[in-house]
Structures are given as structure tokens and as C-alpha cells.
Coordinates of N, CA and C in Angstrom, one line a residue:
Chain A
G18 N -4.3 3.8 7.1 CA -3.6 3.1 6.1 C -3.3 4.0 4.9
Q19 N -2.5 3.5 3.9 CA -2.2 4.3 2.8 C -3.4 4.4 1.9
Q20 N -3.4 5.5 1.2 CA -4.5 5.8 0.3 C -4.0 6.3 -1.0
L21 N -4.6 6.0 -2.1 CA -4.3 6.5 -3.4 C -5.5 7.4 -3.8
N22 N -5.3 8.6 -4.3 CA -6.3 9.4 -4.8 C -6.4 9.3 -6.3
Q23 N -7.4 8.7 -6.8 CA -7.6 8.5 -8.2 C -8.6 9.4 -8.8
S24 N -8.4 10.0 -9.9 CA -9.3 10.9 -10.5 C -9.2 10.8 -12.1
P25 N -10.4 11.1 -12.8 CA -11.7 11.3 -12.2 C -12.3 10.1 -11.7
Q26 N -13.4 10.2 -11.0 CA -14.2 9.1 -10.5 C -14.9 8.4 -11.6
S27 N -15.4 9.2 -12.6 CA -16.1 8.6 -13.8 C -15.8 9.6 -14.9
M28 N -15.9 9.0 -16.1 CA -15.7 9.8 -17.3 C -16.8 9.3 -18.4
F29 N -17.4 10.3 -19.0 CA -18.4 10.1 -20.0 C -17.8 10.6 -21.3
I30 N -17.4 9.8 -22.3 CA -16.7 10.3 -23.4 C -17.4 9.7 -24.7
Q31 N -17.0 10.3 -25.8 CA -17.5 9.8 -27.1 C -16.5 8.9 -27.7
E32 N -16.9 7.9 -28.4 CA -16.0 7.0 -29.1 C -15.0 7.7 -29.9
G33 N -13.7 7.4 -29.8 CA -12.7 8.0 -30.6 C -11.9 9.1 -29.8
E34 N -12.5 9.5 -28.7 CA -11.8 10.5 -27.9 C -10.7 9.9 -27.1
D35 N -9.7 10.7 -26.7 CA -8.6 10.3 -25.8 C -9.1 10.4 -24.4
V36 N -8.5 9.6 -23.5 CA -8.9 9.5 -22.1 C -7.6 9.7 -21.3
S37 N -7.7 10.4 -20.2 CA -6.6 10.5 -19.3 C -7.1 10.4 -17.8
M38 N -6.4 9.7 -17.0 CA -6.7 9.5 -15.6 C -5.4 9.4 -14.8
N39 N -5.5 9.8 -13.5 CA -4.3 9.8 -12.7 C -4.5 9.4 -11.3
C40 N -3.4 9.1 -10.7 CA -3.4 8.7 -9.3 C -2.3 9.4 -8.5
T41 N -2.6 9.9 -7.3 CA -1.5 10.5 -6.5 C -1.6 9.9 -5.1
S42 N -0.4 10.0 -4.5 CA -0.3 9.3 -3.1 C 0.6 10.2 -2.3
S43 N 0.4 10.1 -1.0 CA 1.3 10.8 0.0 C 2.5 9.9 0.3
S44 N 2.5 8.7 -0.1 CA 3.6 7.7 0.1 C 4.3 7.4 -1.2
I45 N 5.5 7.0 -1.1 CA 6.3 6.6 -2.2 C 6.1 5.1 -2.5
F46 N 5.9 4.8 -3.8 CA 5.8 3.4 -4.1 C 7.0 2.9 -5.1
N47 N 7.3 1.6 -5.0 CA 8.4 1.1 -5.9 C 7.8 0.8 -7.2
T48 N 6.5 0.4 -7.3 CA 5.9 0.0 -8.5 C 4.5 0.5 -8.6
W49 N 4.1 1.0 -9.8 CA 2.7 1.4 -10.1 C 2.2 0.4 -11.1
L50 N 0.9 0.0 -10.9 CA 0.2 -0.9 -11.8 C -1.1 -0.3 -12.2
W51 N -1.5 -0.5 -13.4 CA -2.8 -0.1 -13.9 C -3.6 -1.4 -14.3
Y52 N -4.8 -1.5 -13.8 CA -5.7 -2.6 -14.1 C -7.0 -2.1 -14.7
K53 N -7.6 -3.0 -15.5 CA -9.0 -2.8 -16.0 C -9.9 -3.9 -15.5
Q54 N -11.1 -3.6 -15.0 CA -12.0 -4.6 -14.5 C -13.3 -4.5 -15.2
D55 N -13.8 -5.5 -15.8 CA -15.1 -5.6 -16.4 C -16.1 -6.2 -15.3
P56 N -17.4 -5.9 -15.4 CA -18.3 -6.3 -14.4 C -18.3 -7.8 -14.2
G57 N -18.2 -8.2 -12.9 CA -18.2 -9.6 -12.6 C -16.9 -10.4 -12.9
E58 N -15.9 -9.7 -13.3 CA -14.6 -10.3 -13.6 C -13.5 -9.8 -12.7
G59 N -12.4 -10.5 -12.7 CA -11.2 -10.0 -11.9 C -10.5 -8.9 -12.7
P60 N -9.7 -8.1 -12.0 CA -8.9 -7.0 -12.6 C -7.9 -7.7 -13.6
V61 N -7.7 -7.0 -14.7 CA -6.7 -7.5 -15.7 C -5.6 -6.5 -15.7
L62 N -4.3 -6.9 -15.6 CA -3.2 -6.1 -15.6 C -3.0 -5.5 -17.0
L63 N -2.9 -4.1 -17.0 CA -2.7 -3.4 -18.3 C -1.2 -3.0 -18.5
I64 N -0.7 -2.4 -17.5 CA 0.7 -1.8 -17.5 C 1.3 -1.9 -16.2
A65 N 2.6 -2.2 -16.1 CA 3.3 -2.2 -14.9 C 4.5 -1.2 -15.0
L66 N 4.7 -0.4 -14.0 CA 5.8 0.6 -14.1 C 6.7 0.4 -12.9
Y67 N 8.0 0.4 -13.2 CA 9.0 0.0 -12.1 C 10.0 1.1 -11.7
K68 N 10.1 2.1 -12.6 CA 11.2 3.1 -12.3 C 10.6 4.5 -12.4
A69 N 11.0 5.4 -11.5 CA 10.5 6.8 -11.5 C 10.9 7.4 -12.9
G70 N 9.9 8.1 -13.4 CA 10.0 8.7 -14.7 C 9.7 7.8 -15.9
E71 N 9.6 6.5 -15.7 CA 9.3 5.5 -16.7 C 8.0 5.8 -17.5
L72 N 8.1 5.8 -18.8 CA 6.9 5.9 -19.7 C 6.8 4.6 -20.5
T73 N 5.6 4.0 -20.4 CA 5.4 2.7 -21.0 C 4.1 2.7 -21.8
S74 N 4.2 2.0 -23.0 CA 3.0 1.9 -23.8 C 2.6 0.5 -24.0
N75 N 1.3 0.3 -24.2 CA 0.7 -1.0 -24.5 C -0.4 -0.8 -25.4
G76 N -0.1 -0.8 -26.7 CA -1.1 -0.5 -27.7 C -1.5 0.9 -27.6
R77 N -2.8 1.2 -27.4 CA -3.3 2.5 -27.3 C -3.2 3.1 -25.9
L78 N -2.6 2.3 -25.0 CA -2.5 2.8 -23.6 C -1.0 3.2 -23.4
T79 N -0.9 4.3 -22.7 CA 0.4 4.9 -22.2 C 0.3 5.2 -20.8
A80 N 1.3 4.8 -20.0 CA 1.3 5.2 -18.6 C 2.7 5.7 -18.2
Q81 N 2.7 6.5 -17.2 CA 4.0 7.0 -16.7 C 4.0 6.9 -15.2
F82 N 5.2 6.6 -14.7 CA 5.6 6.6 -13.3 C 6.1 7.9 -12.9
G83 N 5.5 8.7 -12.0 CA 5.9 10.0 -11.7 C 7.3 10.1 -11.1
I84 N 8.0 11.2 -11.4 CA 9.4 11.3 -11.0 C 9.5 11.3 -9.5
T85 N 8.5 11.8 -8.8 CA 8.6 11.8 -7.3 C 8.2 10.4 -6.7
R86 N 7.8 9.5 -7.6 CA 7.3 8.1 -7.2 C 6.0 8.2 -6.4
K87 N 5.3 9.3 -6.4 CA 4.1 9.5 -5.7 C 2.9 9.6 -6.6
D88 N 3.1 9.5 -7.9 CA 1.9 9.6 -8.8 C 2.2 8.9 -10.1
S89 N 1.1 8.7 -10.8 CA 1.1 8.0 -12.1 C -0.1 8.4 -12.9
F90 N 0.0 8.4 -14.2 CA -1.1 8.6 -15.1 C -1.3 7.5 -16.1
L91 N -2.5 7.4 -16.6 CA -2.8 6.5 -17.7 C -3.6 7.2 -18.8
N92 N -3.1 7.1 -20.0 CA -3.8 7.7 -21.1 C -4.3 6.6 -22.1
I93 N -5.5 6.8 -22.6 CA -6.0 5.8 -23.6 C -6.3 6.7 -24.9
S94 N -5.7 6.3 -26.0 CA -6.0 7.1 -27.2 C -7.0 6.5 -28.0
A95 N -7.8 7.3 -28.7 CA -8.8 6.8 -29.7 C -9.7 5.7 -29.1
S96 N -10.4 6.1 -28.1 CA -11.2 5.1 -27.3 C -12.2 4.3 -28.2
I97 N -12.4 3.1 -27.9 CA -13.4 2.2 -28.6 C -14.3 1.6 -27.6
P98 N -15.5 1.1 -28.0 CA -16.5 0.6 -27.0 C -16.0 -0.4 -26.0
S99 N -15.0 -1.3 -26.4 CA -14.5 -2.3 -25.4 C -13.7 -1.7 -24.4
D100 N -13.3 -0.4 -24.4 CA -12.6 0.2 -23.4 C -13.5 0.5 -22.1
V101 N -14.7 0.4 -22.3 CA -15.7 0.6 -21.1 C -15.3 -0.3 -20.0
G102 N -15.3 0.2 -18.8 CA -15.0 -0.6 -17.6 C -14.5 0.3 -16.5
I103 N -14.0 -0.3 -15.4 CA -13.4 0.4 -14.3 C -11.9 0.2 -14.3
Y104 N -11.2 1.3 -14.3 CA -9.7 1.3 -14.3 C -9.2 1.6 -12.9
F105 N -8.3 0.8 -12.4 CA -7.8 1.0 -11.1 C -6.3 1.2 -11.2
C106 N -5.8 2.2 -10.5 CA -4.3 2.3 -10.2 C -4.0 1.5 -9.0
A107 N -2.8 1.0 -8.8 CA -2.4 0.3 -7.6 C -0.9 0.5 -7.4
G108 N -0.5 0.7 -6.2 CA 0.9 0.8 -5.8 C 1.4 -0.3 -5.0
L109 N 2.7 -0.6 -5.2 CA 3.3 -1.7 -4.5 C 4.6 -1.1 -3.8
G110 N 4.9 -1.7 -2.6 CA 6.2 -1.3 -2.0 C 6.1 -0.1 -1.1
G111 N 4.9 0.3 -0.8 CA 4.8 1.4 0.1 C 4.8 1.0 1.6
G112 N 5.2 -0.2 1.9 CA 5.2 -0.7 3.2 C 4.2 -1.8 3.5
A113 N 3.3 -2.0 2.5 CA 2.3 -3.1 2.7 C 2.7 -4.2 1.7
D114 N 2.2 -5.4 2.0 CA 2.5 -6.5 1.2 C 1.6 -6.7 0.0
G115 N 0.3 -6.2 0.2 CA -0.6 -6.3 -0.8 C -0.6 -5.0 -1.6
L116 N -1.5 -5.0 -2.6 CA -1.6 -3.8 -3.5 C -2.4 -2.7 -2.7
T117 N -2.0 -1.5 -2.9 CA -2.8 -0.4 -2.4 C -3.5 0.2 -3.6
F118 N -4.9 0.1 -3.7 CA -5.6 0.5 -4.8 C -6.2 1.9 -4.7
G119 N -6.3 2.6 -5.9 CA -7.1 3.8 -6.0 C -8.6 3.3 -6.0
K120 N -9.5 4.3 -5.9 CA -10.9 4.0 -5.9 C -11.5 3.7 -7.2
G121 N -10.8 3.9 -8.3 CA -11.2 3.5 -9.6 C -11.8 4.6 -10.4
T122 N -11.6 4.5 -11.7 CA -12.2 5.5 -12.7 C -13.2 4.7 -13.6
H123 N -14.4 5.0 -13.5 CA -15.4 4.3 -14.3 C -15.5 5.0 -15.7
L124 N -15.1 4.3 -16.7 CA -15.1 4.9 -18.1 C -16.4 4.4 -18.8
I125 N -17.1 5.4 -19.3 CA -18.4 5.1 -20.0 C -18.3 5.8 -21.4
I126 N -18.5 5.1 -22.4 CA -18.4 5.6 -23.8 C -19.8 5.8 -24.4
Q127 N -20.1 7.0 -24.7 CA -21.4 7.3 -25.2 C -21.5 7.1 -26.7
P128 N -22.6 6.6 -27.2 CA -22.7 6.4 -28.7 C -22.7 7.7 -29.4
Chain B
D3 N 2.0 -17.3 -20.2 CA 0.7 -17.6 -19.6 C 0.7 -16.9 -18.2
T4 N -0.4 -16.1 -18.0 CA -0.5 -15.4 -16.8 C -1.9 -15.7 -16.2
E5 N -2.3 -17.0 -16.3 CA -3.6 -17.3 -15.9 C -3.7 -17.8 -14.4
V6 N -4.7 -17.2 -13.7 CA -5.1 -17.7 -12.4 C -6.5 -18.1 -12.5
T7 N -6.8 -19.4 -12.1 CA -8.2 -19.9 -12.2 C -8.8 -19.9 -10.8
Q8 N -10.1 -19.7 -10.8 CA -10.8 -19.8 -9.5 C -12.1 -20.6 -9.7
T9 N -12.5 -21.4 -8.7 CA -13.7 -22.1 -8.7 C -14.3 -22.1 -7.3
P10 N -15.7 -22.0 -7.2 CA -16.6 -21.9 -8.4 C -16.7 -20.5 -8.8
K11 N -17.4 -20.2 -9.9 CA -17.6 -18.9 -10.4 C -18.6 -18.1 -9.5
H12 N -19.7 -18.9 -9.1 CA -20.7 -18.3 -8.3 C -21.0 -19.3 -7.1
L13 N -21.3 -18.7 -6.0 CA -21.6 -19.6 -4.8 C -22.7 -18.9 -4.0
V14 N -23.7 -19.7 -3.7 CA -24.8 -19.2 -2.8 C -24.7 -20.1 -1.5
M15 N -24.6 -19.6 -0.4 CA -24.6 -20.4 0.8 C -25.4 -19.8 2.0
G16 N -25.9 -20.6 2.8 CA -26.6 -20.2 4.0 C -25.6 -19.9 5.1
M17 N -26.1 -19.2 6.1 CA -25.2 -18.8 7.2 C -24.6 -20.0 8.0
T18 N -25.2 -21.2 7.9 CA -24.8 -22.3 8.7 C -23.9 -23.3 7.8
N19 N -23.8 -23.0 6.6 CA -23.0 -23.8 5.7 C -21.5 -23.7 5.8
K20 N -20.8 -24.8 5.3 CA -19.4 -24.7 5.2 C -19.1 -24.9 3.7
K21 N -18.3 -24.0 3.2 CA -17.9 -24.2 1.8 C -16.5 -23.7 1.6
S22 N -15.9 -24.0 0.4 CA -14.5 -23.6 0.1 C -14.4 -23.0 -1.2
L23 N -13.6 -22.0 -1.3 CA -13.2 -21.4 -2.6 C -11.8 -21.9 -3.0
K24 N -11.6 -22.1 -4.3 CA -10.3 -22.7 -4.7 C -9.7 -21.8 -5.8
C25 N -8.4 -21.7 -5.7 CA -7.6 -20.9 -6.6 C -6.4 -21.7 -7.1
E26 N -6.0 -21.6 -8.3 CA -4.9 -22.4 -8.9 C -4.1 -21.5 -9.9
Q27 N -2.8 -21.6 -9.8 CA -1.9 -21.0 -10.8 C -0.7 -21.9 -11.1
H28 N -0.3 -21.9 -12.4 CA 0.8 -22.8 -12.8 C 1.9 -21.9 -13.4
M29 N 2.1 -20.8 -12.8 CA 3.2 -19.9 -13.3 C 4.4 -20.0 -12.5
G30 N 4.4 -20.9 -11.5 CA 5.6 -21.0 -10.6 C 5.7 -19.8 -9.6
H31 N 4.6 -19.1 -9.5 CA 4.6 -18.0 -8.5 C 4.6 -18.5 -7.1
R32 N 5.4 -17.8 -6.2 CA 5.5 -18.2 -4.9 C 4.8 -17.3 -3.8
A33 N 4.1 -16.4 -4.3 CA 3.2 -15.6 -3.4 C 1.8 -15.6 -4.0
M34 N 0.8 -15.8 -3.1 CA -0.6 -15.9 -3.4 C -1.4 -15.1 -2.4
Y35 N -2.5 -14.5 -2.9 CA -3.2 -13.5 -2.1 C -4.7 -13.8 -2.3
W36 N -5.5 -13.5 -1.2 CA -6.9 -13.4 -1.2 C -7.3 -11.9 -1.0
Y37 N -8.2 -11.5 -1.9 CA -8.8 -10.1 -1.8 C -10.3 -10.3 -1.7
K38 N -11.0 -9.3 -1.1 CA -12.4 -9.2 -1.0 C -12.8 -7.9 -1.7
Q39 N -13.8 -8.0 -2.6 CA -14.2 -6.7 -3.3 C -15.7 -6.6 -3.2
K40 N -16.2 -5.5 -2.6 CA -17.6 -5.1 -2.6 C -17.9 -4.3 -3.9
A41 N -19.2 -4.2 -4.2 CA -19.6 -3.6 -5.4 C -19.1 -2.1 -5.4
K42 N -18.6 -1.7 -6.6 CA -18.1 -0.3 -6.8 C -17.0 0.1 -5.9
K43 N -16.3 -0.8 -5.3 CA -15.2 -0.5 -4.4 C -13.9 -1.3 -5.0
P44 N -12.7 -0.8 -4.6 CA -11.5 -1.5 -5.0 C -11.3 -2.8 -4.1
P45 N -10.6 -3.7 -4.6 CA -10.3 -4.9 -3.8 C -9.6 -4.6 -2.5
E46 N -9.9 -5.4 -1.5 CA -9.2 -5.2 -0.2 C -8.5 -6.5 0.2
L47 N -7.2 -6.3 0.6 CA -6.4 -7.5 0.9 C -6.9 -8.2 2.2
M48 N -7.0 -9.6 2.1 CA -7.3 -10.4 3.2 C -6.1 -11.1 3.7
F49 N -5.5 -11.9 2.9 CA -4.4 -12.8 3.3 C -3.3 -12.8 2.2
V50 N -2.1 -13.0 2.7 CA -0.9 -13.2 1.8 C -0.2 -14.5 2.2
Y51 N 0.1 -15.3 1.2 CA 0.9 -16.5 1.5 C 2.2 -16.3 0.7
S52 N 3.3 -16.5 1.5 CA 4.7 -16.4 0.9 C 5.3 -17.8 1.0
Y53 N 5.7 -18.4 -0.1 CA 6.3 -19.7 -0.1 C 5.5 -20.7 0.8
E54 N 4.2 -20.7 0.5 CA 3.2 -21.6 1.1 C 3.0 -21.3 2.6
K55 N 3.5 -20.2 3.1 CA 3.3 -19.9 4.5 C 2.5 -18.6 4.6
L56 N 1.5 -18.6 5.6 CA 0.7 -17.4 5.8 C 1.6 -16.3 6.4
S57 N 1.7 -15.2 5.6 CA 2.6 -14.1 6.1 C 1.8 -12.9 6.5
I58 N 0.6 -12.7 6.0 CA -0.2 -11.6 6.3 C -1.7 -12.0 6.5
N59 N -2.3 -11.6 7.6 CA -3.7 -11.7 7.9 C -4.2 -10.4 8.2
E60 N -4.9 -9.7 7.3 CA -5.4 -8.4 7.6 C -6.6 -8.3 8.5
S61 N -6.4 -8.8 9.7 CA -7.5 -8.8 10.7 C -8.8 -9.3 10.2
V62 N -8.7 -10.4 9.5 CA -9.9 -11.1 8.9 C -10.6 -12.0 10.0
P63 N -11.9 -11.9 10.1 CA -12.6 -12.8 11.0 C -12.3 -14.3 10.8
S64 N -12.3 -15.0 11.9 CA -11.9 -16.4 11.9 C -12.9 -17.3 11.1
R65 N -14.0 -16.8 10.7 CA -15.0 -17.5 9.9 C -14.4 -17.7 8.4
F66 N -13.3 -17.0 8.1 CA -12.6 -17.2 6.9 C -11.3 -17.8 7.3
S67 N -11.0 -19.0 6.7 CA -9.8 -19.8 7.0 C -9.0 -20.1 5.7
P68 N -7.9 -19.5 5.5 CA -7.1 -19.8 4.3 C -6.2 -21.1 4.5
E69 N -5.9 -21.6 3.3 CA -5.0 -22.8 3.3 C -4.3 -22.8 2.0
C70 N -3.0 -23.2 2.1 CA -2.1 -23.3 0.9 C -1.5 -24.7 0.9
P71 N -2.2 -25.7 0.2 CA -1.7 -27.1 0.2 C -0.4 -27.2 -0.5
N72 N -0.1 -26.5 -1.5 CA 1.1 -26.5 -2.2 C 1.3 -25.2 -3.0
S73 N 2.4 -25.1 -3.7 CA 2.8 -23.8 -4.3 C 1.8 -23.4 -5.4
S74 N 1.0 -24.3 -5.9 CA 0.1 -23.9 -7.0 C -1.4 -23.7 -6.5
L75 N -1.7 -24.1 -5.3 CA -3.1 -24.0 -4.9 C -3.3 -23.2 -3.7
L76 N -4.4 -22.5 -3.6 CA -4.8 -21.7 -2.5 C -6.3 -21.9 -2.3
N77 N -6.7 -22.2 -1.0 CA -8.1 -22.4 -0.7 C -8.5 -21.3 0.3
L78 N -9.8 -21.1 0.3 CA -10.4 -20.2 1.4 C -11.6 -20.9 1.9
H79 N -11.5 -21.4 3.1 CA -12.6 -22.1 3.8 C -13.5 -21.2 4.5
L80 N -14.8 -21.4 4.2 CA -15.9 -20.5 4.7 C -16.8 -21.2 5.7
H81 N -17.1 -20.6 6.8 CA -18.0 -21.2 7.8 C -18.7 -20.2 8.6
A82 N -20.0 -20.3 8.7 CA -20.8 -19.4 9.6 C -20.7 -18.0 9.1
L83 N -20.8 -17.8 7.8 CA -20.7 -16.4 7.2 C -21.9 -15.6 7.5
Q84 N -21.8 -14.3 7.4 CA -22.9 -13.4 7.6 C -23.3 -12.8 6.2
P85 N -24.5 -12.3 6.1 CA -24.9 -11.7 4.8 C -23.9 -10.6 4.3
E86 N -23.3 -9.8 5.2 CA -22.4 -8.8 4.8 C -21.1 -9.3 4.2
D87 N -20.9 -10.6 4.3 CA -19.7 -11.2 3.7 C -19.9 -11.4 2.2
S88 N -21.1 -11.2 1.7 CA -21.4 -11.4 0.3 C -20.5 -10.4 -0.5
A89 N -19.8 -10.9 -1.5 CA -18.8 -10.0 -2.2 C -18.2 -10.9 -3.3
L90 N -17.4 -10.2 -4.1 CA -16.5 -10.9 -5.1 C -15.2 -11.2 -4.4
Y91 N -14.8 -12.5 -4.4 CA -13.6 -12.9 -3.7 C -12.6 -13.2 -4.8
L92 N -11.4 -12.5 -4.8 CA -10.4 -12.6 -5.8 C -9.2 -13.2 -5.3
C93 N -8.6 -14.1 -6.1 CA -7.3 -14.7 -5.8 C -6.3 -14.0 -6.7
A94 N -5.1 -13.8 -6.3 CA -4.0 -13.2 -7.1 C -2.7 -13.9 -6.8
S95 N -1.8 -13.9 -7.7 CA -0.4 -14.4 -7.4 C 0.6 -13.5 -8.0
S96 N 1.8 -13.6 -7.5 CA 3.0 -12.9 -8.0 C 4.2 -13.8 -7.9
Q97 N 5.2 -13.4 -8.7 CA 6.4 -14.2 -8.8 C 7.0 -14.6 -7.5
A98 N 7.0 -13.6 -6.6 CA 7.6 -13.8 -5.3 C 7.0 -12.7 -4.4
P99 N 7.1 -12.9 -3.1 CA 6.6 -11.8 -2.2 C 7.5 -10.5 -2.4
Q100 N 6.9 -9.4 -1.9 CA 7.7 -8.2 -2.0 C 8.9 -8.3 -1.1
G101 N 10.0 -7.8 -1.6 CA 11.2 -7.7 -0.8 C 11.7 -6.3 -0.7
A102 N 12.9 -6.2 -0.1 CA 13.4 -4.8 0.1 C 13.7 -4.2 -1.2
G103 N 12.8 -3.2 -1.6 CA 13.1 -2.5 -2.8 C 12.6 -3.3 -4.1
I104 N 12.1 -4.5 -3.9 CA 11.6 -5.3 -5.1 C 10.2 -5.5 -5.0
S105 N 9.4 -5.2 -6.0 CA 8.0 -5.5 -6.1 C 7.7 -6.2 -7.4
Y106 N 6.8 -7.2 -7.3 CA 6.3 -8.0 -8.4 C 4.9 -7.8 -8.7
E107 N 4.5 -7.6 -9.9 CA 3.1 -7.4 -10.3 C 2.3 -8.6 -9.9
Q108 N 1.0 -8.3 -9.6 CA 0.1 -9.4 -9.2 C -0.9 -9.6 -10.3
Y109 N -1.2 -10.9 -10.5 CA -2.2 -11.3 -11.6 C -3.4 -11.9 -10.8
F110 N -4.6 -11.5 -11.3 CA -5.8 -11.8 -10.6 C -6.5 -12.9 -11.4
G111 N -7.3 -13.8 -10.6 CA -8.2 -14.7 -11.2 C -9.5 -14.0 -11.5
P112 N -10.5 -14.7 -12.1 CA -11.8 -14.1 -12.4 C -12.7 -13.9 -11.2
G113 N -12.4 -14.5 -10.1 CA -13.2 -14.2 -8.9 C -14.3 -15.2 -8.7
T114 N -14.7 -15.3 -7.4 CA -15.9 -16.1 -7.1 C -16.9 -15.1 -6.5
R115 N -18.1 -15.1 -7.1 CA -19.2 -14.2 -6.6 C -19.9 -15.0 -5.5
L116 N -19.8 -14.5 -4.3 CA -20.3 -15.2 -3.1 C -21.6 -14.5 -2.6
T117 N -22.6 -15.2 -2.4 CA -23.9 -14.6 -1.8 C -24.2 -15.4 -0.6
V118 N -24.3 -14.8 0.5 CA -24.7 -15.4 1.8 C -26.1 -15.1 2.1
T119 N -27.0 -16.1 2.3 CA -28.4 -15.9 2.5 C -28.8 -16.2 4.0

């Protein structure tokens, strides 16, 4: 099946630092989505990207849909403690009806 | 409003029990999904309902039986589960099923934490 390569697997940062994570795929997707999941909760949609090259912001979050339609990145500026969690990228439209997820990036903020 | 609700929040069941998970959305979405998520792993697709009809079954064992009574409700009936079925079960919905060149973002519920003893 399709796979998304998401990196890094985990990040240990200081509060106030900027964060960057990305996903790459061997397949083309029509839509890229970024979710955040807290322990014991469902994934919450952060940003949806629909067009190749699209750059979208949501507060301190910025994400881009790669021009080749095979990659996307998510940046978080000036991290705060509530940013802790697991971030998943997901692709839609690569031939499957459900979401194809990356393996997640576990963000840990050190005091 | 992008809320998907799921009940119960937690469920513990024996291997001989029959139980059901429930999911509800009032966004007028016409596609609904069941995912299974094991600890520290991404969600895995189980079933897709498009316009209240089952369109995708990702080779899920028959001990899991989905049902879509109407466009707002989605159930997952459980029977004779195994301990390895313990997981977080997530429901999601989207405006419509994926079409040719058209994709709609999916919104997830909070999940049901299932433990099979």
C-alpha cells in the first residue's frame, strides 16, 4: 500500500523555539492534511492543503503543499507547552478512499 | 461546527460479549469512516460509508460489523473480539466521498478506548 515518510519521528525542543516537520511520498496526492493528536483523543485537523504549491497559515502554524504533490511540510513558530502532542500528516486522493497517514512526529517541549 | 461525537468514551468487554460503538455527526456529511488506532501508531482505515452505503471494507474480520442507520449515525457492532482488538476506535466524517480529482478533509471524533479481556 501507499506510505508516507514523516520526519522527524520525535523532537525535543525548548519552549519558544520554532519547529519544522515534513512528509514525503512516492505517490501523488490531491490533498494534504495535518492533524494533531493528544493522548487518548482523536486527531484534530490543523491545516488542509488543496493545491500544489499552496502555502497556508493557521495562527503560528504554516504548511505547504509541495509543487510535485508528493510532499508537504508543517512549521510551528514560537512553540508553547500546549503544542506538545503527536502531529500526523495525511494524504488524500492517492487512489485510496481513506486517509494515508504518516507515522507521526512526537513533539516534546522541554522546560 | 465540525463536531463528531462518539460513545462510549471507554469500553471494557470480554471475548464473549456483544457491544456497539456509536458515532454521530450533524454537519450534513455524506461520508463516514471507522479507523482503528493502536498505541503510538497512525490510524488504520477499517470501513467507509458513502451516502449510507458501505463502499469500502479493508479486509476487516467479521467480528466487526458496521451499520449506518441514517446519514448522521454510524455504528460498529462488536462480537467475539480478541485481546489484540484492544485499541482506540475512531470515527470520522467528510462532506462527501472522494471523487475524481476531488478530496474532502475528514473530521475525527474523540474515539472509543476499547479493552478486550
